[in-house]
Amino acid sequence: MTSPSTTGDARPSDSRASAGILSGRAIDLLLLAGVVGALLLHASHYYPFFSDDALISLRYTQRLCAGEGLTWTEGRPVEGYTNLLWVLLNAPATCVGLDPMWSARALDFIGAAVAALVIALPVQGAWRPTWERAATGSALFLACGPVAAWAIAGLEHGFMFGVLALALHFTREAGPPTTRNALRAGLLFGALALLRADGVVLFAGATLGRFLTQDGRRVGLRAALAWFAFPVTFLLAQLAFRWSYYGELVPNTAVAKVSFSVHRLVQGLEHVATGLRPLSLLLITAGFAVALVWRRVPRTVIVPPLVTALVWMVYLASVGGDIFPGWRQLSLAIVPLCLLVADGGATLFARDAETRSPKTALLLLSILVAHLTLQFRDAENRRAKNELWEWDGLPIGTTLRQAFGSQRPLLAVDAAGALPYWSELPSLDMLGLNDHHIPRHPPPNFGRGVIGHELGDPDYVWERAPDLIAFCNARGNRAPCFFAGHALVRRRDFKRDYQLVRVRGAQPHPVGEIYFRREGGRLGITREADRLLIPGYFLGEGLAAAHLVGDTLATRITADEPGQLDRLEVPAGTWKVTTEPPLEHLHLGFACDGVSSALLDGAPHVIRLAEKTPLDLAAGLPPGAAADVHRLTLVRTDEAPGASCGAKHTRHAVERRLADLSSPPAEGAYWAAPGAVRLGRAGLRVDLGGPTRIRRVELSADNNDHYEVQFFRGSRLIGKVTAPPDPLPGLRTRKLDAIPEAVTREGADTLVILGRRGDRSYSVGHVEIAK
């Protein structure tokens, strides 16, 4: 090792002597407390950020501890992780029943803290950090937003900070590499290669940097063998394991993500260039430090971290960058850059000690303040702070696990972390990271989209017939976000076989939107000769939401949040609707293929279907009442029906008497509430009971549509007015005063209300006229 004066580091004894009465041990403790405190304070700014991909890794750990092996789900094993060692490191805590998420956070935090302490170590001498290096390199490291975010995010990067810092520390020798340090560095670089599949790039960068210098080329055979022993052994061992266990030579994630193309290169260059903007002061400071110590420090001390950072950034650009918030991948370049900053800082503080000048301290303070400001203003760092959608998977996933854990339905997801992790259900990764088939059947535009989110095989997903589908994120979404989802919902049979169900977990998380398979599978409707048994959660299609009642998923219905079940294929006949438990004041509304049924004088819960028809049901209760529906049953009956419809019925106008529409619903009531009349193309025909001179018409209608009110006397149209949409949601009242003169003079005996423009889901809540 070189002398202190050669490296620019102050002697440990000198730095501690300047501290006055404090002992060396006290300063060590103060530095440790300062590092931990600063990291804790900065990381708390990003808490509770936790990466969805971290939950993918922890699902592998979870299943390993449950005796299911290194698998993400049932079926053919797939290596959907890139971090074997990280999965294994979290296994001990998981296997003894501790929360693996806190295990992952703790390892990340420890890794980042270790990195800060290693940056503060002098290149030579005792393993005792110096305040000069801590105040420069360590301080800038701890002030980096990516470091703070990924020190708690649950993926391996926070832990890698510490391993990489230690590996580079043993690499930075004056003179040819020693066998001891080569072994130490090789062991740590081997660990990095197991912590991430591309960790070998860091080893390649350090190797290139170490052996580019003249002293580095004077390496002995023993040191060279020691340097390569662990990385090569670890990589060959993992390759053998991968081939024997997964039957592949590369991880499934590489097949799903890697595509070398011009588009990827442009994408990667833009990512690195943009990511370096909030780190610009760190880059400038590192460049200044290299220039300052270039002639004072052996090249074998400066070049390895410098080349490691450059090689890593070149690699990152070549693969298209990264999609995670907080500059996840770019954060690994921060460690070697901060080592260089510490080298320059130690030299400057040594100069100031001789002249007793505060220039370096003032400069450092200015840089830190400006650097922190850049971190807090950066959009990607803010995204890391604000990205909390993963936590929606906790209430929704827990609800699905408690309700369906014993039935083991197949859950198809886009976001493969949170929902599968917390639900513990058999899962299908529609983006292919954890599926063998999908990455090997890429779409034609593969390599030109968003990394990790461009794959999808809708036909394959359809053949798998999942019982549950969660598009987009950890709580699902009504509209799909990616290729396979868009193709699935365009299928005609998707609307027949799948229904959106709103699933409510614990507050304050938003309600989930999950598609349930209605026919067949493990959770669908049971059909018998004379009855249909419908699980209560299928009523959670409208404003109502399904939630846990004990271990059963039931739908809570109220007057303001009615239950809704659309497009239920029901054979011809007369059917009575009952609920479990029985509800005395249940209010039902029937529609066939989106058009309200005709009213008859029989039982209100009985409907006659002239032919097999897609039946829509709406279920509500009186104001102030609420009930949980566990099951809905349709039973053939001989009772007189209160409603009737069929496929031919939908071609004609819905007919109502004015008295049938006399009860105004609450403003903003649900558009398909049981009392609302749903219209087809032929509209709603209202019988006024005879010629009536009309001065004003009031009606409530679905807010986002245009309506036209036509006035007839006999078969003659004598006038019409239009009702524009309303900006507020739900059924909204329109008061129409500009009544045609012929209507006020002659009188009309019939109103026809037509939906003219909008979403084609038209409904009318009530109609009132002023004579």
PDB file of N, CA, C and O in Angstrom, residues 332-361:
ATOM      1  N   LEU A 332     -25.971   2.429  -9.420  1.00  0.00           N
ATOM      2  CA  LEU A 332     -24.752   1.664  -9.149  1.00  0.00           C
ATOM      3  C   LEU A 332     -23.487   2.404  -9.591  1.00  0.00           C
ATOM      4  O   LEU A 332     -22.396   2.088  -9.116  1.00  0.00           O
ATOM      5  N   ALA A 333     -23.621   3.381 -10.477  1.00  0.00           N
ATOM      6  CA  ALA A 333     -22.459   4.186 -10.880  1.00  0.00           C
ATOM      7  C   ALA A 333     -22.114   5.229  -9.826  1.00  0.00           C
ATOM      8  O   ALA A 333     -21.022   5.803  -9.862  1.00  0.00           O
ATOM      9  N   ILE A 334     -23.013   5.484  -8.891  1.00  0.00           N
ATOM     10  CA  ILE A 334     -22.766   6.512  -7.871  1.00  0.00           C
ATOM     11  C   ILE A 334     -21.640   6.087  -6.933  1.00  0.00           C
ATOM     12  O   ILE A 334     -20.826   6.917  -6.503  1.00  0.00           O
ATOM     13  N   VAL A 335     -21.562   4.788  -6.612  1.00  0.00           N
ATOM     14  CA  VAL A 335     -20.555   4.310  -5.650  1.00  0.00           C
ATOM     15  C   VAL A 335     -19.131   4.612  -6.123  1.00  0.00           C
ATOM     16  O   VAL A 335     -18.360   5.248  -5.389  1.00  0.00           O
ATOM     17  N   PRO A 336     -18.716   4.184  -7.318  1.00  0.00           N
ATOM     18  CA  PRO A 336     -17.339   4.499  -7.739  1.00  0.00           C
ATOM     19  C   PRO A 336     -17.084   5.994  -7.892  1.00  0.00           C
ATOM     20  O   PRO A 336     -15.978   6.473  -7.609  1.00  0.00           O
ATOM     21  N   LEU A 337     -18.100   6.755  -8.308  1.00  0.00           N
ATOM     22  CA  LEU A 337     -17.905   8.200  -8.434  1.00  0.00           C
ATOM     23  C   LEU A 337     -17.655   8.841  -7.070  1.00  0.00           C
ATOM     24  O   LEU A 337     -16.809   9.735  -6.934  1.00  0.00           O
ATOM     25  N   CYS A 338     -18.349   8.375  -6.054  1.00  0.00           N
ATOM     26  CA  CYS A 338     -18.165   8.947  -4.714  1.00  0.00           C
ATOM     27  C   CYS A 338     -16.819   8.535  -4.111  1.00  0.00           C
ATOM     28  O   CYS A 338     -16.251   9.278  -3.297  1.00  0.00           O
ATOM     29  N   LEU A 339     -16.308   7.369  -4.467  1.00  0.00           N
ATOM     30  CA  LEU A 339     -14.949   7.009  -4.045  1.00  0.00           C
ATOM     31  C   LEU A 339     -13.930   8.012  -4.575  1.00  0.00           C
ATOM     32  O   LEU A 339     -13.001   8.420  -3.865  1.00  0.00           O
ATOM     33  N   LEU A 340     -14.115   8.417  -5.825  1.00  0.00           N
ATOM     34  CA  LEU A 340     -13.208   9.396  -6.416  1.00  0.00           C
ATOM     35  C   LEU A 340     -13.358  10.760  -5.742  1.00  0.00           C
ATOM     36  O   LEU A 340     -12.364  11.463  -5.508  1.00  0.00           O
ATOM     37  N   VAL A 341     -14.584  11.138  -5.428  1.00  0.00           N
ATOM     38  CA  VAL A 341     -14.813  12.410  -4.731  1.00  0.00           C
ATOM     39  C   VAL A 341     -14.101  12.402  -3.385  1.00  0.00           C
ATOM     40  O   VAL A 341     -13.492  13.401  -2.979  1.00  0.00           O
ATOM     41  N   ALA A 342     -14.183  11.272  -2.684  1.00  0.00           N
ATOM     42  CA  ALA A 342     -13.524  11.177  -1.378  1.00  0.00           C
ATOM     43  C   ALA A 342     -12.008  11.331  -1.510  1.00  0.00           C
ATOM     44  O   ALA A 342     -11.363  11.933  -0.643  1.00  0.00           O
ATOM     45  N   ASP A 343     -11.430  10.783  -2.574  1.00  0.00           N
ATOM     46  CA  ASP A 343      -9.990  10.950  -2.793  1.00  0.00           C
ATOM     47  C   ASP A 343      -9.627  12.426  -2.917  1.00  0.00           C
ATOM     48  O   ASP A 343      -8.678  12.915  -2.294  1.00  0.00           O
ATOM     49  N   GLY A 344     -10.397  13.154  -3.731  1.00  0.00           N
ATOM     50  CA  GLY A 344     -10.120  14.574  -3.898  1.00  0.00           C
ATOM     51  C   GLY A 344     -10.394  15.364  -2.639  1.00  0.00           C
ATOM     52  O   GLY A 344      -9.641  16.282  -2.287  1.00  0.00           O
ATOM     53  N   GLY A 345     -11.456  15.009  -1.919  1.00  0.00           N
ATOM     54  CA  GLY A 345     -11.786  15.717  -0.694  1.00  0.00           C
ATOM     55  C   GLY A 345     -10.719  15.565   0.365  1.00  0.00           C
ATOM     56  O   GLY A 345     -10.385  16.529   1.079  1.00  0.00           O
ATOM     57  N   ALA A 346     -10.166  14.347   0.486  1.00  0.00           N
ATOM     58  CA  ALA A 346      -9.096  14.134   1.470  1.00  0.00           C
ATOM     59  C   ALA A 346      -7.896  15.009   1.161  1.00  0.00           C
ATOM     60  O   ALA A 346      -7.260  15.573   2.066  1.00  0.00           O
ATOM     61  N   THR A 347      -7.569  15.155  -0.122  1.00  0.00           N
ATOM     62  CA  THR A 347      -6.432  15.997  -0.511  1.00  0.00           C
ATOM     63  C   THR A 347      -6.686  17.464  -0.190  1.00  0.00           C
ATOM     64  O   THR A 347      -5.819  18.167   0.347  1.00  0.00           O
ATOM     65  N   LEU A 348      -7.892  17.938  -0.502  1.00  0.00           N
ATOM     66  CA  LEU A 348      -8.214  19.338  -0.238  1.00  0.00           C
ATOM     67  C   LEU A 348      -8.226  19.648   1.255  1.00  0.00           C
ATOM     68  O   LEU A 348      -7.738  20.691   1.700  1.00  0.00           O
ATOM     69  N   PHE A 349      -8.804  18.750   2.037  1.00  0.00           N
ATOM     70  CA  PHE A 349      -8.838  19.002   3.482  1.00  0.00           C
ATOM     71  C   PHE A 349      -7.431  18.975   4.075  1.00  0.00           C
ATOM     72  O   PHE A 349      -7.129  19.701   5.041  1.00  0.00           O
ATOM     73  N   ALA A 350      -6.561  18.123   3.517  1.00  0.00           N
ATOM     74  CA  ALA A 350      -5.170  18.110   3.989  1.00  0.00           C
ATOM     75  C   ALA A 350      -4.499  19.460   3.726  1.00  0.00           C
ATOM     76  O   ALA A 350      -3.747  19.973   4.551  1.00  0.00           O
ATOM     77  N   ARG A 351      -4.780  20.064   2.551  1.00  0.00           N
ATOM     78  CA  ARG A 351      -4.234  21.385   2.255  1.00  0.00           C
ATOM     79  C   ARG A 351      -4.791  22.425   3.221  1.00  0.00           C
ATOM     80  O   ARG A 351      -4.073  23.294   3.731  1.00  0.00           O
ATOM     81  N   ASP A 352      -6.103  22.365   3.480  1.00  0.00           N
ATOM     82  CA  ASP A 352      -6.715  23.343   4.370  1.00  0.00           C
ATOM     83  C   ASP A 352      -6.166  23.242   5.786  1.00  0.00           C
ATOM     84  O   ASP A 352      -6.064  24.250   6.502  1.00  0.00           O
ATOM     85  N   ALA A 353      -5.827  22.009   6.194  1.00  0.00           N
ATOM     86  CA  ALA A 353      -5.281  21.833   7.539  1.00  0.00           C
ATOM     87  C   ALA A 353      -3.969  22.572   7.694  1.00  0.00           C
ATOM     88  O   ALA A 353      -3.649  23.101   8.772  1.00  0.00           O
ATOM     89  N   GLU A 354      -3.177  22.640   6.591  1.00  0.00           N
ATOM     90  CA  GLU A 354      -1.894  23.338   6.661  1.00  0.00           C
ATOM     91  C   GLU A 354      -2.087  24.847   6.703  1.00  0.00           C
ATOM     92  O   GLU A 354      -1.360  25.567   7.389  1.00  0.00           O
ATOM     93  N   THR A 355      -3.079  25.346   5.978  1.00  0.00           N
ATOM     94  CA  THR A 355      -3.293  26.811   5.912  1.00  0.00           C
ATOM     95  C   THR A 355      -4.414  27.273   6.828  1.00  0.00           C
ATOM     96  O   THR A 355      -4.661  28.485   6.927  1.00  0.00           O
ATOM     97  N   ARG A 356      -5.085  26.313   7.481  1.00  0.00           N
ATOM     98  CA  ARG A 356      -6.230  26.616   8.357  1.00  0.00           C
ATOM     99  C   ARG A 356      -7.295  27.429   7.606  1.00  0.00           C
ATOM    100  O   ARG A 356      -7.875  28.375   8.126  1.00  0.00           O
ATOM    101  N   SER A 357      -7.554  27.022   6.367  1.00  0.00           N
ATOM    102  CA  SER A 357      -8.547  27.686   5.529  1.00  0.00           C
ATOM    103  C   SER A 357      -9.868  26.910   5.554  1.00  0.00           C
ATOM    104  O   SER A 357      -9.859  25.678   5.492  1.00  0.00           O
ATOM    105  N   PRO A 358     -11.002  27.621   5.617  1.00  0.00           N
ATOM    106  CA  PRO A 358     -12.303  26.941   5.589  1.00  0.00           C
ATOM    107  C   PRO A 358     -12.865  26.783   4.179  1.00  0.00           C
ATOM    108  O   PRO A 358     -14.037  26.468   4.011  1.00  0.00           O
ATOM    109  N   LYS A 359     -12.046  27.004   3.156  1.00  0.00           N
ATOM    110  CA  LYS A 359     -12.560  27.016   1.786  1.00  0.00           C
ATOM    111  C   LYS A 359     -13.223  25.692   1.399  1.00  0.00           C
ATOM    112  O   LYS A 359     -14.308  25.666   0.820  1.00  0.00           O
ATOM    113  N   THR A 360     -12.564  24.574   1.692  1.00  0.00           N
ATOM    114  CA  THR A 360     -13.115  23.277   1.289  1.00  0.00           C
ATOM    115  C   THR A 360     -14.435  23.006   1.978  1.00  0.00           C
ATOM    116  O   THR A 360     -15.397  22.512   1.361  1.00  0.00           O
ATOM    117  N   ALA A 361     -14.512  23.329   3.274  1.00  0.00           N
ATOM    118  CA  ALA A 361     -15.757  23.097   4.014  1.00  0.00           C
ATOM    119  C   ALA A 361     -16.897  23.925   3.436  1.00  0.00           C
ATOM    120  O   ALA A 361     -18.013  23.445   3.258  1.00  0.00           O
TER     121      ALA A 361
END
